[in-house]
Amino acid sequence: MSAPGRLPGGTGAHRAEVPCIPDGHLRAHGSPRQAHRVGVAHLSDLHYGPRHLEEADRCFSAAVDRAIELAVDVAVISGDATDHALDLHAPAALRLLAQVRRLADHCPVLMLQGTWSHEPPGTLSVFRMLGSRHRVFVADRIGQVALMGCASSRDLSATDASAADLWTASEGPRFAEVPPGARALFTCIPSINKAAVAAAVGATAAAEAQGERLARLLQGYAGIHGVARAAGVPTLAVSHGTVFGCVTEHGVPMAGFDHEFTTGALFSTGAQATLLGHIHRHQAWMQGEGDRRQCIAYAGSIGRFHHGEQGDKGFLLWELGPDGVDCRLEPTPARRTLDIVFEGRPDLDQLREAVRAQELAGVSVRVRWTVADEDRHEVDRGAIEHALSGAADVRLEGRIVPVVRTRAPGISQLVSLTDKVRAWATATDVHAAPLLECLERVTTTEPEDIVAEALAPRPDEGSGAAA
């Protein structure tokens, strides 16, 4: 048996001992096509934190239950497990650790470093020490890792700690050869620190340089992936970033030169499956047929964290084998959201009609409106909240259009009020004659006479009363 070696990165964990294969060929129990068929639960963008804790934990817990029920062989969390750095004693951290532990007690788990603002470097290190039945492999550097074992991880004895460590990592960015006994080969490209790229090549060239470097890196994995696939070992790439042309959860296409990947660059790896995180909407791209088929897919976020998000939420179930690859979305109980938008002041009658048209129980409702600054106090927020009392929660967002005031150049230098009115009328394109007439009456007539004239009955009003 080969001697166990220490994994790179100072993790302190050890490689699993791999039995020698007598004939020198990659082989597991049974025929190669059976031995190298793998079921993968692909979860992403959990965003555990105070803001989204209930949504994240409800949906992730349901996903873990379903992954166990489906008896997946391995689980992948492709970045942004947290919404930001968390204290270990924080409720969000404790609940995330408990769910990942539950998942890792069922099967090996790979966790990828996500966006640096969501998962600052080192955030995932604690998952290496969970003490679960299967070790959690944290991919926080570019490299490859092989899932080892000659049988399903579910057949392992719960007391056999060495057998439960099924991950073998490459020393550098890739393996020189496919590790004997590998059941699946994962190529890990964690989120890239764009600031480091900008520091090296300059801010203006950073986006294009990053895309070019990643494209060259991805092409370099085609050889090892081809060798693995020829041996019947499923190949998967796992990354976190934006694909040019993908669509966000709010329906916005991502175009431009500041995105990490193109579908062409991802397909060039030769990997059967590319598991992506970062974009919160599930979407996929495919090419080839049969055993040459390749698939790129975002799992999307595990739950619905913002209003206006389109598409279903869940995780992906991947099935990989020598004869091809496929994936499907397994839904989670993500919250339902409803947006009610008014162009002007909210109309309570219309609001009540919208409420009667559908069931609000368990729905998060957002009401938006746009009013002028002088009408802002006419919006009855209390009445709106009362009309939506049956909703799970209500969010009110009013947009106030400020009053635009135009100043006439040099108006402060004019002496008379009449000249100032003329200057203002010219600047604002207002007919000045009626204003000047009123100004003259105000300045030449006694206040009592103005009031008496205003209160005096008009001839037409008097004739109407007499009739």
Short mmCIF file of C-alpha atoms in Angstrom, two decimals, residues 21-431:
data_model
loop_
_atom_site.label_atom_id
_atom_site.label_comp_id
_atom_site.label_asym_id
_atom_site.label_seq_id
_atom_site.Cartn_x
_atom_site.Cartn_y
_atom_site.Cartn_z
CA ILE A 21 -3.91 -2.43 -8.62
CA PRO A 22 -2.22 -5.68 -9.70
CA ASP A 23 -2.60 -5.28 -13.47
CA GLY A 24 -1.73 -1.56 -13.45
CA HIS A 25 -5.06 -0.48 -14.93
CA LEU A 26 -7.57 1.93 -13.40
CA ARG A 27 -10.19 -0.36 -12.06
CA ALA A 28 -12.73 -0.67 -9.26
CA HIS A 29 -15.10 -3.41 -8.16
CA GLY A 30 -17.27 -4.55 -11.04
CA SER A 31 -16.92 -3.38 -14.61
CA PRO A 32 -15.29 0.02 -15.26
CA ARG A 33 -18.57 1.52 -16.51
CA GLN A 34 -20.28 0.63 -13.23
CA ALA A 35 -17.38 1.50 -10.96
CA HIS A 36 -16.95 4.99 -12.36
CA ARG A 37 -20.55 6.16 -12.37
CA VAL A 38 -20.95 9.03 -9.89
CA GLY A 39 -23.92 10.96 -8.55
CA VAL A 40 -23.10 14.52 -7.46
CA ALA A 41 -25.18 17.02 -5.49
CA HIS A 42 -24.15 20.49 -6.67
CA LEU A 43 -25.13 23.25 -4.25
CA SER A 44 -24.11 26.88 -4.44
CA ASP A 45 -24.51 30.38 -3.06
CA LEU A 46 -25.94 29.46 0.33
CA HIS A 47 -25.27 32.97 1.68
CA TYR A 48 -25.53 32.15 5.37
CA GLY A 49 -25.66 35.37 7.38
CA PRO A 50 -28.01 37.37 9.61
CA ARG A 51 -30.01 38.87 6.73
CA HIS A 52 -30.93 35.61 4.99
CA LEU A 53 -30.48 33.05 7.75
CA GLU A 54 -34.01 31.62 7.84
CA GLU A 55 -34.29 31.37 4.06
CA ALA A 56 -30.79 29.92 3.66
CA ASP A 57 -31.13 27.36 6.45
CA ARG A 58 -34.61 26.19 5.46
CA CYS A 59 -33.59 25.68 1.84
CA PHE A 60 -30.15 24.18 2.56
CA SER A 61 -31.61 21.81 5.14
CA ALA A 62 -34.17 20.60 2.59
CA ALA A 63 -31.41 20.18 0.00
CA VAL A 64 -29.31 18.10 2.40
CA ASP A 65 -32.34 15.92 3.18
CA ARG A 66 -32.95 15.38 -0.54
CA ALA A 67 -29.28 14.67 -1.32
CA ILE A 68 -29.22 11.99 1.38
CA GLU A 69 -32.50 10.56 0.11
CA LEU A 70 -31.06 10.41 -3.44
CA ALA A 71 -27.95 8.65 -2.05
CA VAL A 72 -25.49 10.90 -3.88
CA ASP A 73 -21.84 9.81 -3.89
CA VAL A 74 -20.35 13.26 -3.37
CA ALA A 75 -21.51 16.84 -2.75
CA VAL A 76 -19.99 20.06 -4.11
CA ILE A 77 -20.64 23.55 -2.70
CA SER A 78 -19.35 25.89 -5.42
CA GLY A 79 -18.73 29.06 -3.40
CA ASP A 80 -20.39 31.77 -1.30
CA ALA A 81 -21.50 29.47 1.49
CA THR A 82 -21.47 32.58 3.68
CA ASP A 83 -22.75 36.07 3.00
CA HIS A 84 -19.71 37.65 4.68
CA ALA A 85 -17.16 36.82 7.37
CA LEU A 86 -18.86 35.21 10.37
CA ASP A 87 -17.85 34.80 13.99
CA LEU A 88 -17.76 31.12 14.89
CA HIS A 89 -20.27 31.67 17.71
CA ALA A 90 -22.72 33.49 15.40
CA PRO A 91 -26.03 31.65 14.84
CA ALA A 92 -25.47 31.63 11.07
CA ALA A 93 -22.05 29.97 11.44
CA LEU A 94 -23.33 27.34 13.87
CA ARG A 95 -26.26 26.41 11.66
CA LEU A 96 -24.12 26.24 8.52
CA LEU A 97 -21.56 24.03 10.26
CA ALA A 98 -24.32 21.73 11.48
CA GLN A 99 -25.81 21.30 8.00
CA VAL A 100 -22.45 20.70 6.31
CA ARG A 101 -21.59 18.19 9.05
CA ARG A 102 -24.87 16.39 8.37
CA LEU A 103 -24.08 16.27 4.65
CA ALA A 104 -20.49 15.13 5.24
CA ASP A 105 -21.70 12.33 7.50
CA HIS A 106 -23.41 10.94 4.39
CA CYS A 107 -20.80 11.53 1.65
CA PRO A 108 -17.53 13.36 0.88
CA VAL A 109 -17.99 17.13 0.46
CA LEU A 110 -15.95 19.59 -1.60
CA MET A 111 -16.25 23.30 -0.70
CA LEU A 112 -14.88 25.91 -3.12
CA GLN A 113 -13.65 29.37 -2.16
CA GLY A 114 -16.19 31.90 -3.40
CA THR A 115 -16.22 35.66 -3.84
CA TRP A 116 -13.69 37.28 -1.52
CA SER A 117 -16.22 39.81 -0.22
CA HIS A 118 -18.55 36.97 0.81
CA GLU A 119 -15.91 34.47 1.91
CA PRO A 120 -12.72 36.27 2.96
CA PRO A 121 -9.65 34.02 2.69
CA GLY A 122 -9.58 31.53 5.55
CA THR A 123 -13.35 31.58 6.14
CA LEU A 124 -13.74 27.95 5.03
CA SER A 125 -10.75 26.58 6.96
CA VAL A 126 -12.92 25.57 9.91
CA PHE A 127 -14.75 23.03 7.73
CA ARG A 128 -11.55 21.00 7.48
CA MET A 129 -11.89 20.25 11.19
CA LEU A 130 -15.55 19.21 11.35
CA GLY A 131 -14.81 15.64 12.40
CA SER A 132 -17.57 14.30 10.17
CA ARG A 133 -17.70 10.74 8.84
CA HIS A 134 -16.23 11.96 5.55
CA ARG A 135 -13.64 14.70 5.36
CA VAL A 136 -14.64 18.05 3.86
CA PHE A 137 -12.12 19.11 1.22
CA VAL A 138 -11.71 22.90 1.03
CA ALA A 139 -10.55 24.05 -2.41
CA ASP A 140 -9.04 27.48 -1.80
CA ARG A 141 -6.32 27.28 -4.45
CA ILE A 142 -6.17 26.29 -8.11
CA GLY A 143 -5.58 22.57 -8.36
CA GLN A 144 -7.06 19.13 -8.84
CA VAL A 145 -8.44 16.62 -6.38
CA ALA A 146 -9.45 13.02 -6.96
CA LEU A 147 -12.34 11.26 -5.25
CA MET A 148 -10.92 7.89 -4.27
CA GLY A 149 -12.41 4.56 -3.22
CA CYS A 150 -13.27 1.29 -4.89
CA ALA A 151 -16.87 1.25 -3.68
CA SER A 152 -19.58 3.68 -2.86
CA SER A 153 -18.74 5.89 0.11
CA ARG A 154 -22.03 4.77 1.62
CA ASP A 155 -20.54 1.27 2.11
CA LEU A 156 -17.78 2.52 4.38
CA SER A 157 -17.79 1.63 8.03
CA ALA A 158 -18.60 4.64 10.20
CA THR A 159 -15.66 3.67 12.42
CA ASP A 160 -13.12 3.43 9.60
CA ALA A 161 -11.68 6.96 9.74
CA SER A 162 -8.88 6.34 7.23
CA ALA A 163 -11.24 4.90 4.62
CA ALA A 164 -13.57 7.86 5.03
CA ASP A 165 -10.84 10.25 3.85
CA LEU A 166 -11.46 9.87 0.14
CA TRP A 167 -9.75 13.00 -1.22
CA THR A 168 -6.31 13.06 -2.86
CA ALA A 169 -5.05 16.48 -3.97
CA SER A 170 -2.48 17.40 -6.61
CA GLU A 171 0.76 18.98 -5.45
CA GLY A 172 0.59 21.61 -8.18
CA PRO A 173 -2.18 22.97 -10.38
CA ARG A 174 -2.79 19.53 -11.94
CA PHE A 175 -1.94 15.85 -11.63
CA ALA A 176 0.87 14.40 -13.72
CA GLU A 177 -1.28 11.27 -14.09
CA VAL A 178 -4.69 10.13 -12.99
CA PRO A 179 -4.34 8.69 -9.48
CA PRO A 180 -4.91 4.91 -9.58
CA GLY A 181 -8.23 4.06 -8.00
CA ALA A 182 -9.79 7.46 -8.68
CA ARG A 183 -13.57 7.41 -8.96
CA ALA A 184 -13.83 11.02 -10.21
CA LEU A 185 -11.45 13.85 -11.03
CA PHE A 186 -12.26 17.42 -9.94
CA THR A 187 -10.49 20.50 -11.31
CA CYS A 188 -10.95 23.41 -8.88
CA ILE A 189 -10.72 27.06 -9.93
CA PRO A 190 -11.75 29.14 -6.90
CA SER A 191 -12.75 32.80 -7.17
CA ILE A 192 -9.84 34.90 -8.42
CA ASN A 193 -8.78 38.03 -6.54
CA LYS A 194 -9.19 40.70 -9.21
CA ALA A 195 -7.27 43.21 -7.11
CA ALA A 196 -4.15 41.05 -7.39
CA VAL A 197 -4.52 40.90 -11.17
CA ALA A 198 -5.01 44.68 -11.31
CA ALA A 199 -1.87 45.21 -9.22
CA ALA A 200 0.12 43.08 -11.66
CA VAL A 201 -1.11 44.43 -15.01
CA GLY A 202 -2.88 47.70 -14.17
CA ALA A 203 -6.51 48.43 -13.45
CA THR A 204 -7.53 49.17 -17.05
CA ALA A 205 -6.11 45.91 -18.39
CA ALA A 206 -7.06 43.72 -15.41
CA ALA A 207 -10.37 42.39 -16.70
CA GLU A 208 -9.07 41.36 -20.12
CA ALA A 209 -5.83 39.97 -18.68
CA GLN A 210 -7.71 37.86 -16.16
CA GLY A 211 -9.93 36.35 -18.84
CA GLU A 212 -6.94 35.55 -21.06
CA ARG A 213 -4.99 33.95 -18.22
CA LEU A 214 -7.92 31.84 -17.13
CA ALA A 215 -8.58 30.72 -20.72
CA ARG A 216 -4.97 29.53 -21.07
CA LEU A 217 -5.15 27.80 -17.69
CA LEU A 218 -8.37 26.00 -18.59
CA GLN A 219 -6.98 24.76 -21.89
CA GLY A 220 -4.09 23.22 -19.99
CA TYR A 221 -6.41 20.72 -18.30
CA ALA A 222 -7.62 19.14 -21.57
CA GLY A 223 -4.83 16.53 -21.58
CA ILE A 224 -5.38 15.10 -18.09
CA HIS A 225 -9.15 15.17 -18.58
CA GLY A 226 -8.78 13.21 -21.82
CA VAL A 227 -6.65 10.57 -20.08
CA ALA A 228 -9.18 10.29 -17.25
CA ARG A 229 -12.14 9.95 -19.57
CA ALA A 230 -10.33 7.29 -21.60
CA ALA A 231 -9.91 5.35 -18.34
CA GLY A 232 -13.64 5.74 -17.57
CA VAL A 233 -13.09 8.27 -14.76
CA PRO A 234 -15.68 11.09 -14.75
CA THR A 235 -14.18 14.57 -15.01
CA LEU A 236 -15.61 17.69 -13.38
CA ALA A 237 -14.49 21.32 -13.22
CA VAL A 238 -15.69 23.46 -10.30
CA SER A 239 -15.43 27.25 -10.35
CA HIS A 240 -16.97 30.50 -9.16
CA GLY A 241 -17.39 33.44 -11.51
CA THR A 242 -19.34 34.97 -14.38
CA VAL A 243 -19.77 33.47 -17.82
CA PHE A 244 -20.03 35.98 -20.65
CA GLY A 245 -23.66 36.03 -21.84
CA CYS A 246 -25.19 34.42 -18.76
CA VAL A 247 -28.38 35.91 -17.30
CA THR A 248 -28.70 37.11 -13.72
CA GLU A 249 -31.55 36.20 -11.40
CA HIS A 250 -33.15 39.54 -12.34
CA GLY A 251 -33.04 38.79 -16.06
CA VAL A 252 -30.03 40.96 -16.94
CA PRO A 253 -27.60 39.51 -19.54
CA MET A 254 -23.95 39.79 -18.51
CA ALA A 255 -22.03 41.28 -21.41
CA GLY A 256 -18.66 43.03 -21.58
CA PHE A 257 -15.01 42.19 -21.05
CA ASP A 258 -14.91 42.07 -17.25
CA HIS A 259 -16.18 38.50 -16.82
CA GLU A 260 -14.03 35.54 -15.91
CA PHE A 261 -15.15 32.96 -18.45
CA THR A 262 -16.60 32.23 -21.84
CA THR A 263 -18.39 28.99 -22.63
CA GLY A 264 -15.68 28.26 -25.19
CA ALA A 265 -12.94 28.51 -22.58
CA LEU A 266 -14.87 26.27 -20.17
CA PHE A 267 -15.58 23.65 -22.83
CA SER A 268 -11.88 23.68 -23.78
CA THR A 269 -11.02 21.94 -20.50
CA GLY A 270 -12.52 18.75 -21.87
CA ALA A 271 -14.34 18.18 -18.57
CA GLN A 272 -17.65 16.38 -18.82
CA ALA A 273 -19.29 18.66 -16.25
CA THR A 274 -18.51 22.22 -15.20
CA LEU A 275 -20.14 23.14 -11.89
CA LEU A 276 -20.42 26.90 -11.42
CA GLY A 277 -21.35 29.26 -8.62
CA HIS A 278 -21.83 33.04 -8.29
CA ILE A 279 -24.86 33.70 -10.53
CA HIS A 280 -28.08 33.06 -8.60
CA ARG A 281 -30.10 31.76 -11.55
CA HIS A 282 -29.91 28.17 -12.77
CA GLN A 283 -28.88 27.92 -16.43
CA ALA A 284 -26.89 25.49 -18.53
CA TRP A 285 -24.97 25.15 -21.80
CA MET A 286 -24.29 21.86 -23.59
CA GLN A 287 -22.33 20.55 -26.55
CA GLY A 288 -21.64 17.12 -28.00
CA GLU A 289 -23.62 13.91 -27.78
CA GLY A 290 -23.35 10.61 -25.96
CA ASP A 291 -20.07 9.97 -24.21
CA ARG A 292 -18.62 13.17 -25.78
CA ARG A 293 -21.30 15.34 -24.25
CA GLN A 294 -20.18 18.29 -22.10
CA CYS A 295 -22.36 20.39 -19.83
CA ILE A 296 -21.75 23.73 -18.05
CA ALA A 297 -24.30 24.73 -15.42
CA TYR A 298 -24.98 27.17 -12.63
CA ALA A 299 -26.86 25.62 -9.75
CA GLY A 300 -28.16 29.06 -8.81
CA SER A 301 -28.68 30.20 -5.23
CA ILE A 302 -30.14 27.72 -2.76
CA GLY A 303 -32.94 30.14 -1.86
CA ARG A 304 -34.62 33.35 -2.98
CA PHE A 305 -32.75 36.10 -1.18
CA HIS A 306 -34.04 39.18 -3.04
CA HIS A 307 -37.28 40.43 -4.53
CA GLY A 308 -37.63 40.14 -8.28
CA GLU A 309 -35.48 36.99 -8.65
CA GLN A 310 -36.56 34.90 -11.61
CA GLY A 311 -36.46 31.14 -12.05
CA ASP A 312 -36.72 28.18 -9.70
CA LYS A 313 -34.35 27.66 -6.76
CA GLY A 314 -32.67 24.44 -5.73
CA PHE A 315 -29.56 22.34 -6.30
CA LEU A 316 -28.37 20.27 -9.24
CA LEU A 317 -28.23 16.50 -9.28
CA TRP A 318 -25.47 15.42 -11.67
CA GLU A 319 -25.13 11.89 -13.05
CA LEU A 320 -21.77 11.15 -14.67
CA GLY A 321 -20.44 7.98 -16.22
CA PRO A 322 -18.48 6.65 -19.18
CA ASP A 323 -21.59 6.95 -21.35
CA GLY A 324 -22.28 10.64 -20.70
CA VAL A 325 -23.37 13.36 -18.30
CA ASP A 326 -26.69 14.87 -17.31
CA CYS A 327 -28.06 17.17 -14.61
CA ARG A 328 -31.44 18.24 -13.30
CA LEU A 329 -32.64 20.85 -10.83
CA GLU A 330 -33.95 19.56 -7.51
CA PRO A 331 -36.17 22.34 -6.07
CA THR A 332 -35.95 23.72 -2.55
CA PRO A 333 -38.79 25.39 -0.59
CA ALA A 334 -37.64 28.89 -1.47
CA ARG A 335 -39.89 31.74 -0.42
CA ARG A 336 -42.35 33.25 -2.86
CA THR A 337 -42.15 36.97 -3.57
CA LEU A 338 -44.61 39.46 -5.04
CA ASP A 339 -43.89 42.96 -6.34
CA ILE A 340 -46.72 45.54 -6.55
CA VAL A 341 -45.65 48.69 -8.38
CA PHE A 342 -47.45 52.03 -8.67
CA GLU A 343 -46.28 54.74 -11.05
CA GLY A 344 -47.68 57.39 -8.72
CA ARG A 345 -49.20 57.40 -5.25
CA PRO A 346 -50.32 53.90 -4.09
CA ASP A 347 -54.00 53.28 -4.78
CA LEU A 348 -55.44 51.37 -1.83
CA ASP A 349 -58.42 50.08 -3.83
CA GLN A 350 -56.11 48.60 -6.46
CA LEU A 351 -53.92 47.18 -3.71
CA ARG A 352 -56.85 45.44 -2.03
CA GLU A 353 -57.97 44.06 -5.39
CA ALA A 354 -54.48 42.62 -5.97
CA VAL A 355 -54.58 41.05 -2.51
CA ARG A 356 -57.97 39.40 -3.20
CA ALA A 357 -56.62 37.95 -6.46
CA GLN A 358 -54.09 35.66 -4.75
CA GLU A 359 -53.15 33.94 -1.53
CA LEU A 360 -50.62 35.94 0.49
CA ALA A 361 -49.84 33.37 3.18
CA GLY A 362 -46.09 32.74 3.15
CA VAL A 363 -45.46 35.39 0.46
CA SER A 364 -42.97 38.23 0.85
CA VAL A 365 -44.53 41.37 -0.65
CA ARG A 366 -42.75 44.50 -1.84
CA VAL A 367 -44.74 47.63 -2.69
CA ARG A 368 -43.03 50.32 -4.75
CA TRP A 369 -44.27 53.77 -5.76
CA THR A 370 -43.02 57.06 -7.16
CA VAL A 371 -44.37 60.42 -5.95
CA ALA A 372 -43.32 64.04 -6.09
CA ASP A 373 -41.65 65.49 -3.04
CA GLU A 374 -44.66 67.62 -2.12
CA ASP A 375 -46.96 64.51 -2.17
CA ARG A 376 -44.79 62.22 -0.07
CA HIS A 377 -46.84 62.76 3.09
CA GLU A 378 -50.04 61.65 1.37
CA VAL A 379 -48.87 58.01 1.25
CA ASP A 380 -50.51 56.07 4.08
CA ARG A 381 -47.93 53.42 4.97
CA GLY A 382 -50.05 52.10 7.82
CA ALA A 383 -53.02 51.46 5.52
CA ILE A 384 -50.77 49.63 3.04
CA GLU A 385 -49.33 47.38 5.74
CA HIS A 386 -52.84 46.68 7.07
CA ALA A 387 -54.06 45.67 3.60
CA LEU A 388 -51.12 43.24 3.34
CA SER A 389 -51.36 41.87 6.88
CA GLY A 390 -51.73 38.31 5.57
CA ALA A 391 -48.27 38.32 3.92
CA ALA A 392 -45.19 36.74 5.46
CA ASP A 393 -43.47 40.12 5.42
CA VAL A 394 -44.00 43.50 3.77
CA ARG A 395 -41.38 45.84 2.37
CA LEU A 396 -42.34 49.40 1.39
CA GLU A 397 -40.13 51.31 -1.04
CA GLY A 398 -41.14 54.83 -2.01
CA ARG A 399 -39.18 56.80 -4.58
CA ILE A 400 -39.38 60.54 -4.03
CA VAL A 401 -38.95 62.82 -7.05
CA PRO A 402 -37.37 66.03 -5.75
CA VAL A 403 -38.68 69.44 -6.80
CA VAL A 404 -36.33 70.91 -9.38
CA ARG A 405 -35.68 74.59 -8.82
CA THR A 406 -34.15 76.68 -11.58
CA ARG A 407 -32.14 79.76 -10.71
CA ALA A 408 -31.81 82.71 -13.08
CA PRO A 409 -28.19 83.82 -13.56
CA GLY A 410 -27.51 87.18 -11.96
CA ILE A 411 -30.95 87.46 -10.34
CA SER A 412 -29.44 88.38 -6.96
CA GLN A 413 -27.74 91.41 -8.52
CA LEU A 414 -31.01 92.96 -9.71
CA VAL A 415 -32.42 95.73 -7.53
CA SER A 416 -36.19 95.71 -8.09
CA LEU A 417 -38.51 92.78 -7.48
CA THR A 418 -40.12 93.42 -10.87
CA ASP A 419 -36.80 92.88 -12.64
CA LYS A 420 -36.17 89.72 -10.65
CA VAL A 421 -39.56 88.27 -11.66
CA ARG A 422 -38.84 89.07 -15.34
CA ALA A 423 -35.43 87.34 -15.09
CA TRP A 424 -36.91 84.28 -13.41
CA ALA A 425 -39.75 84.07 -15.97
CA THR A 426 -37.19 84.19 -18.81
CA ALA A 427 -35.05 81.41 -17.24
CA THR A 428 -38.05 79.12 -16.64
CA ASP A 429 -39.89 79.94 -19.89
CA VAL A 430 -42.92 81.33 -18.03
CA HIS A 431 -45.21 84.11 -19.34
#
